[in-house]
Short mmCIF file of C-alpha atoms in Angstrom, two decimals:
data_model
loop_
_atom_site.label_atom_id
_atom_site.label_comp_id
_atom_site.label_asym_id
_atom_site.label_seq_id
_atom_site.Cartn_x
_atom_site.Cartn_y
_atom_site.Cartn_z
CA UNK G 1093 71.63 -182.81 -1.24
CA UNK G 1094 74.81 -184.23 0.45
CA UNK G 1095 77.79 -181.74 1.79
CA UNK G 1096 80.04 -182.38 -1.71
CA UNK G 1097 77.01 -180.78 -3.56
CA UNK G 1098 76.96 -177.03 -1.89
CA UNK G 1099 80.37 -175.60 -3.66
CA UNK G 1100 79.69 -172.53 -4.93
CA UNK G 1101 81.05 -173.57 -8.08
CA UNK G 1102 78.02 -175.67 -8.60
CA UNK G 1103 75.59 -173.31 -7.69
CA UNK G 1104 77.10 -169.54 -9.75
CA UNK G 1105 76.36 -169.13 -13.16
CA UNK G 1106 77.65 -166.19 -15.45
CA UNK G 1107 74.76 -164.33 -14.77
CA UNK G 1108 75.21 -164.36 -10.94
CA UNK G 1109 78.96 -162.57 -11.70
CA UNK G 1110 76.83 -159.65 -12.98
CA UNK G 1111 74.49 -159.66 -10.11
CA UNK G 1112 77.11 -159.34 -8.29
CA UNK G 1113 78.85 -156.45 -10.01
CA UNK G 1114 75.69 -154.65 -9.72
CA UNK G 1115 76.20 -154.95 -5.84
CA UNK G 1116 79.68 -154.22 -6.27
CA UNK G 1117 78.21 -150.87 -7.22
CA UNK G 1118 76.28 -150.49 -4.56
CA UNK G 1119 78.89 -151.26 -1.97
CA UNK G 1120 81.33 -148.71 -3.64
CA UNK G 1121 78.24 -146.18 -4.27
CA UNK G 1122 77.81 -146.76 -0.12
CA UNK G 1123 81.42 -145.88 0.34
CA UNK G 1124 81.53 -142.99 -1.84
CA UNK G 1125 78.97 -141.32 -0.01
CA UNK G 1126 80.69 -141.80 3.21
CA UNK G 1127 83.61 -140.27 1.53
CA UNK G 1128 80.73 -137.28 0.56
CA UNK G 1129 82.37 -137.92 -3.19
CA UNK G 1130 78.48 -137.66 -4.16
CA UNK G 1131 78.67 -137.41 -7.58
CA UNK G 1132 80.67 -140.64 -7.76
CA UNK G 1133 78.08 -142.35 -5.80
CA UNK G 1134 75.27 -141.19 -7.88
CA UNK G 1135 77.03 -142.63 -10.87
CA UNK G 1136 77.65 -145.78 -9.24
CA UNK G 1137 73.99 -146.26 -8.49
CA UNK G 1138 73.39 -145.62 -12.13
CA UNK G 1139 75.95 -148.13 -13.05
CA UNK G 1140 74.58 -151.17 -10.76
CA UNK G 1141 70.91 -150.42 -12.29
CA UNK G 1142 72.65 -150.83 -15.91
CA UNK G 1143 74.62 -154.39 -14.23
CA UNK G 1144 70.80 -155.44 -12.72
CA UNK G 1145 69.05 -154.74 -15.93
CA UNK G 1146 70.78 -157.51 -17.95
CA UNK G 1147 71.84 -160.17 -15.97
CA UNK G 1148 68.10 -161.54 -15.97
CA UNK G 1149 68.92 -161.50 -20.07
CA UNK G 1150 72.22 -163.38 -19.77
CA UNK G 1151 70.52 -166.02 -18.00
CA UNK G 1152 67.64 -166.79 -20.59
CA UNK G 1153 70.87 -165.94 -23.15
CA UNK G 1154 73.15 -168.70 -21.64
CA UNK G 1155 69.56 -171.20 -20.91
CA UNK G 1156 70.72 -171.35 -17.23
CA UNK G 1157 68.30 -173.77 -15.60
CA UNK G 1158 68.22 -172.57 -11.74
CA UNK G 1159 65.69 -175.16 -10.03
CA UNK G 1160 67.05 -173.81 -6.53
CA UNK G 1161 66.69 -170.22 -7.47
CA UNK G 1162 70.50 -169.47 -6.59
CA UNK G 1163 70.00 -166.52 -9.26
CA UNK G 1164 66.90 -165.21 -8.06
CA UNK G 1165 68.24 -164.80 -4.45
CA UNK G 1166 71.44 -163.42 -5.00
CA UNK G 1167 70.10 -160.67 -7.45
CA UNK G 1168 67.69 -159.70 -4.88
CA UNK G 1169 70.62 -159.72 -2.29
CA UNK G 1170 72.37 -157.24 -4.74
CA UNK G 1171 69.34 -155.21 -5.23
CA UNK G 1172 68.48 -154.91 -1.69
CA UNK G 1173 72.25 -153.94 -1.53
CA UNK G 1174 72.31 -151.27 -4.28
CA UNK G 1175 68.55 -150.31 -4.29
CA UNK G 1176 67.88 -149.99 -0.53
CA UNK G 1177 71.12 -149.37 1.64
CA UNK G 1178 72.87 -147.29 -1.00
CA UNK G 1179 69.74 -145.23 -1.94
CA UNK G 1180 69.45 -144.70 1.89
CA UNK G 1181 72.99 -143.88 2.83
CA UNK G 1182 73.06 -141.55 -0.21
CA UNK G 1183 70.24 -139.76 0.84
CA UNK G 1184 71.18 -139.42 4.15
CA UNK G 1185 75.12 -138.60 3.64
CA UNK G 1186 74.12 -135.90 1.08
CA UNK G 1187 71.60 -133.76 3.73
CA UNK G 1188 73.93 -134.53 6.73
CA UNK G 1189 76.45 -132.37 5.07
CA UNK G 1190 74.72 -129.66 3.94
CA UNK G 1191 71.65 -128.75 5.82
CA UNK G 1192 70.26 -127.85 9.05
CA UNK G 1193 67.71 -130.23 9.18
CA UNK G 1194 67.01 -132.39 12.13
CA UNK G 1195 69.08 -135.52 12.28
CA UNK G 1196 66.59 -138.10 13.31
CA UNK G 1197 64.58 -136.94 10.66
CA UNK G 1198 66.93 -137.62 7.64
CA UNK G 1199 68.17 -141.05 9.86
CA UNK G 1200 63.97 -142.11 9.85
CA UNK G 1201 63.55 -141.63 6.06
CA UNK G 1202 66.52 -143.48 5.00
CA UNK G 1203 65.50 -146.42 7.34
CA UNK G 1204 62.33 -146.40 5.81
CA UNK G 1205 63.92 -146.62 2.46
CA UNK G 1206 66.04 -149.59 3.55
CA UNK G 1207 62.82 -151.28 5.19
CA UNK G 1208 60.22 -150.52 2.19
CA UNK G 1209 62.91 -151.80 -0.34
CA UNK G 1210 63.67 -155.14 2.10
CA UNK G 1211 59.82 -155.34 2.17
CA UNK G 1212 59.23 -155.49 -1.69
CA UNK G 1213 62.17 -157.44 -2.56
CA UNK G 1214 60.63 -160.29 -0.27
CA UNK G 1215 57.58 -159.83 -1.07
CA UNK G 1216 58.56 -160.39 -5.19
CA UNK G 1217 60.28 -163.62 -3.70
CA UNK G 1218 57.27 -164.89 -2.08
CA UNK G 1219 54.98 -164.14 -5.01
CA UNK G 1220 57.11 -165.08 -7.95
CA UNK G 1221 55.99 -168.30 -8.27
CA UNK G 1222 52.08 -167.58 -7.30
CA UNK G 1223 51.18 -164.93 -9.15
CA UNK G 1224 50.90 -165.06 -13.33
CA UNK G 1225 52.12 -161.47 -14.75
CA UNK G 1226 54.90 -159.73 -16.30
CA UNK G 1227 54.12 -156.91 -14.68
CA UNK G 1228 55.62 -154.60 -11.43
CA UNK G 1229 53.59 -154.77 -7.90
CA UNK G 1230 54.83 -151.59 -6.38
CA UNK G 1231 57.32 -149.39 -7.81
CA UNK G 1232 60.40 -151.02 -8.46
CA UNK G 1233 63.41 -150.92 -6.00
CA UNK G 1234 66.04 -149.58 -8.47
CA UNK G 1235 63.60 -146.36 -9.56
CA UNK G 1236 64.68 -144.75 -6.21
CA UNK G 1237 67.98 -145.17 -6.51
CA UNK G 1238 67.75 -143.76 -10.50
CA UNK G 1239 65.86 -140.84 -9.25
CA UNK G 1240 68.08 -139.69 -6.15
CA UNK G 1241 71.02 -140.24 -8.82
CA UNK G 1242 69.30 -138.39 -11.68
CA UNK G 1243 68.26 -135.51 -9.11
CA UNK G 1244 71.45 -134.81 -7.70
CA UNK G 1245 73.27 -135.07 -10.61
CA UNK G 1246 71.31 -132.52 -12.72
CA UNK G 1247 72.40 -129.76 -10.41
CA UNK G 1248 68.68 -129.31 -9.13
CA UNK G 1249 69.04 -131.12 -6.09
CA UNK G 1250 67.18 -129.91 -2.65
CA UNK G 1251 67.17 -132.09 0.15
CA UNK G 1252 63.80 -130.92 1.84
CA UNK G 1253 62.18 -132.55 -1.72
CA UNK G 1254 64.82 -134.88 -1.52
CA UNK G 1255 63.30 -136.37 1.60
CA UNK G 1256 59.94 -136.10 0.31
CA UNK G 1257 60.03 -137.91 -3.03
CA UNK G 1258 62.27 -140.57 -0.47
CA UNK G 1259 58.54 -141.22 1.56
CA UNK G 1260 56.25 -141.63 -1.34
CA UNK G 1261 58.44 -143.49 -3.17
CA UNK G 1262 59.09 -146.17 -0.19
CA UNK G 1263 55.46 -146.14 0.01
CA UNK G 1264 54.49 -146.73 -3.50
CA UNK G 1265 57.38 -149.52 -3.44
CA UNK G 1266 55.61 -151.78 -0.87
CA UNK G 1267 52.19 -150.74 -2.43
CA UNK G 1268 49.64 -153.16 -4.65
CA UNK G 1269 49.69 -150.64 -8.03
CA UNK G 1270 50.92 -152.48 -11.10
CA UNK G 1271 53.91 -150.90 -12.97
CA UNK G 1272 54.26 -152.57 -16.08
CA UNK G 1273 57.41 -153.79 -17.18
CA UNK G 1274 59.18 -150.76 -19.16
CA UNK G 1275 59.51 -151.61 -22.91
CA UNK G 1276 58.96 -148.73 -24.62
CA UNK G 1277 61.93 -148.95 -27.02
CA UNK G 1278 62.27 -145.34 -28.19
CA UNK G 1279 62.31 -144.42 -24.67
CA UNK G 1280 65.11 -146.67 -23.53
CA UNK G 1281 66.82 -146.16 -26.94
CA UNK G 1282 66.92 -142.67 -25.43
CA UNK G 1283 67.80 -142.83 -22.52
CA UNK G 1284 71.04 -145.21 -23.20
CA UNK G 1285 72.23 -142.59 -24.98
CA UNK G 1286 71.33 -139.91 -22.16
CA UNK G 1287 73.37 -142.45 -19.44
CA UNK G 1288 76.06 -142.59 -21.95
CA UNK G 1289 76.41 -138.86 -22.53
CA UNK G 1290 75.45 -138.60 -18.07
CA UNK G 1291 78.84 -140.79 -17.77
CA UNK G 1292 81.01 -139.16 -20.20
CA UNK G 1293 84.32 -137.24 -18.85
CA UNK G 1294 82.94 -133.98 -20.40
CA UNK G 1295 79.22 -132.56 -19.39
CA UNK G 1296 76.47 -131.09 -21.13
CA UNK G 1297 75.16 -128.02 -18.71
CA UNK G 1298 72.67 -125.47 -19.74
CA UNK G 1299 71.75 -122.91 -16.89
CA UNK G 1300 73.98 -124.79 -14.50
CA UNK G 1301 71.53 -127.94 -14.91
CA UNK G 1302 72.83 -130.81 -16.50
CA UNK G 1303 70.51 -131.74 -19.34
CA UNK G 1304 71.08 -136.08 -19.68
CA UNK G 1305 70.33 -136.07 -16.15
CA UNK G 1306 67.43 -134.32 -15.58
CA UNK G 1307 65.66 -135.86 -18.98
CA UNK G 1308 66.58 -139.21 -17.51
CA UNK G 1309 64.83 -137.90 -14.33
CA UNK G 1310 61.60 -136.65 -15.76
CA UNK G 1311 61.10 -139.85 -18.02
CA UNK G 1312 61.49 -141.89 -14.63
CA UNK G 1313 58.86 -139.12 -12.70
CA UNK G 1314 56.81 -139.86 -15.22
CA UNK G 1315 56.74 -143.44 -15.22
CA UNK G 1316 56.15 -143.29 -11.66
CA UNK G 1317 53.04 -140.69 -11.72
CA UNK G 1318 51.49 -141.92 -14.88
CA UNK G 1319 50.82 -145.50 -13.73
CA UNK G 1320 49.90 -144.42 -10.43
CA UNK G 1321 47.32 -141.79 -12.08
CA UNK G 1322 45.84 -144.76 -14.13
CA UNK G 1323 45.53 -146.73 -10.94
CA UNK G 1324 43.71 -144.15 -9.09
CA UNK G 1325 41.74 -143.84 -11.80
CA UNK G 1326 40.39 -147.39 -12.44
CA UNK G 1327 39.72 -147.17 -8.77
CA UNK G 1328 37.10 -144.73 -9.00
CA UNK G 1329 35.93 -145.56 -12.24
#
């Protein structure tokens, strides 16, 4: 490859705009909890998982062929981004404000976030190309950032469970159980609707909880217990 060949031009595809509008998210997520405009960065986070769920279908749309694996690297780059930092800063700008809990505690647990999240993003990289399967190792990066979102957003939000759902869920990211690949189409028929009606200017509350938000959260609480149920259970069957 000679100098002339590494424009960027030659190397970004349609599909790597939307990667990068997913971290675009993240960034302004980032800064929205620094603001503590919470809400906004919850929404955010929502929005970059919606940017990082298609541009892997724009690709194989537009028949991009990526022998150097520009794509691949720049959506993980994005991911670790709006997945990892955001999730973490999030976590940690939201107890900061409004509890009494010790600092380096909430400061540990959002590192570990950052590092699990680095950890399985590379890991995917590595193994991409080695190992045959459709399927999840680990729970994937964006559920943590969909579940802080969800959480907070459906008015239930406690940041002493906030913290603990935060360690298993780093855990179970950099872990060996398979999550397969979500394609239940009811489900996520559903749930588009229940992000559309989560984004909308007016809100559907019922006991001060808000309703898309916390069905959005239990159908991804479920997806995370019920595979890792099954794989405890193969393991001592």
């Amino acid at each position: 490859m000679n100098i002339e060949d590494t424009s960027i031009k030659k190397f970004i595809a349609i599909s790597d705009m939307i990667s990068l509008c997913n971290m675009s998210c993240g960034f302004i997520s980032i800064i929205s909890s620094v603001n503590n405009n919470f809400e906004l960065a919850a929404l955010l986070m929502i929005f970059a998982i919606m940017f990082d769920s298609v541009d892997g279908w724009v690709a194989r749309k537009t028949n991009r062929h990526d022998t150097l694996e520009f794509g691949k690297n720049i959506d993980s780059l994005s991911d670790a981004v709006s997945f990892g930092v955001a999730p973490a800063i999030f976590l940690y700008s939201t107890i900061n404000t409004t509890s009494t809990i010790i600092q380096p505690i909430v400061i540990i647990v959002s590192l570990l976030l950052v590092i699990c999240g680095i950890l399985r993003l590379t890991r995917y990289n590595v193994i991409a190309n080695q190992i045959k399967t459709k399927d999840f190792i680990g729970f994937p990066i964006p559920g943590i950032a969909f579940i802080l979102a969800t959480y907070y957003l459906s008015g239930l939000y406690n940041e002493y469970l906030a913290i603990i759902l935060s360690i298993i869920i780093s855990l179970i990211m950099i872990s060996k159980i398979i999550y397969p690949k979500f394609d239940n189409m009811p489900i996520l028929a559903i749930s588009v609707i229940l992000i559309i009606l989560l984004i909308l200017p007016f809100k559907i509350i019922l006991f001060n909880i808000n309703i898309p938000a916390l069905l959005l959260l239990l159908f991804c609480l479920y997806y995370l217990l019920i595979n890792l149920i099954k794989n405890f259970t193969v393991k001592t069957n």
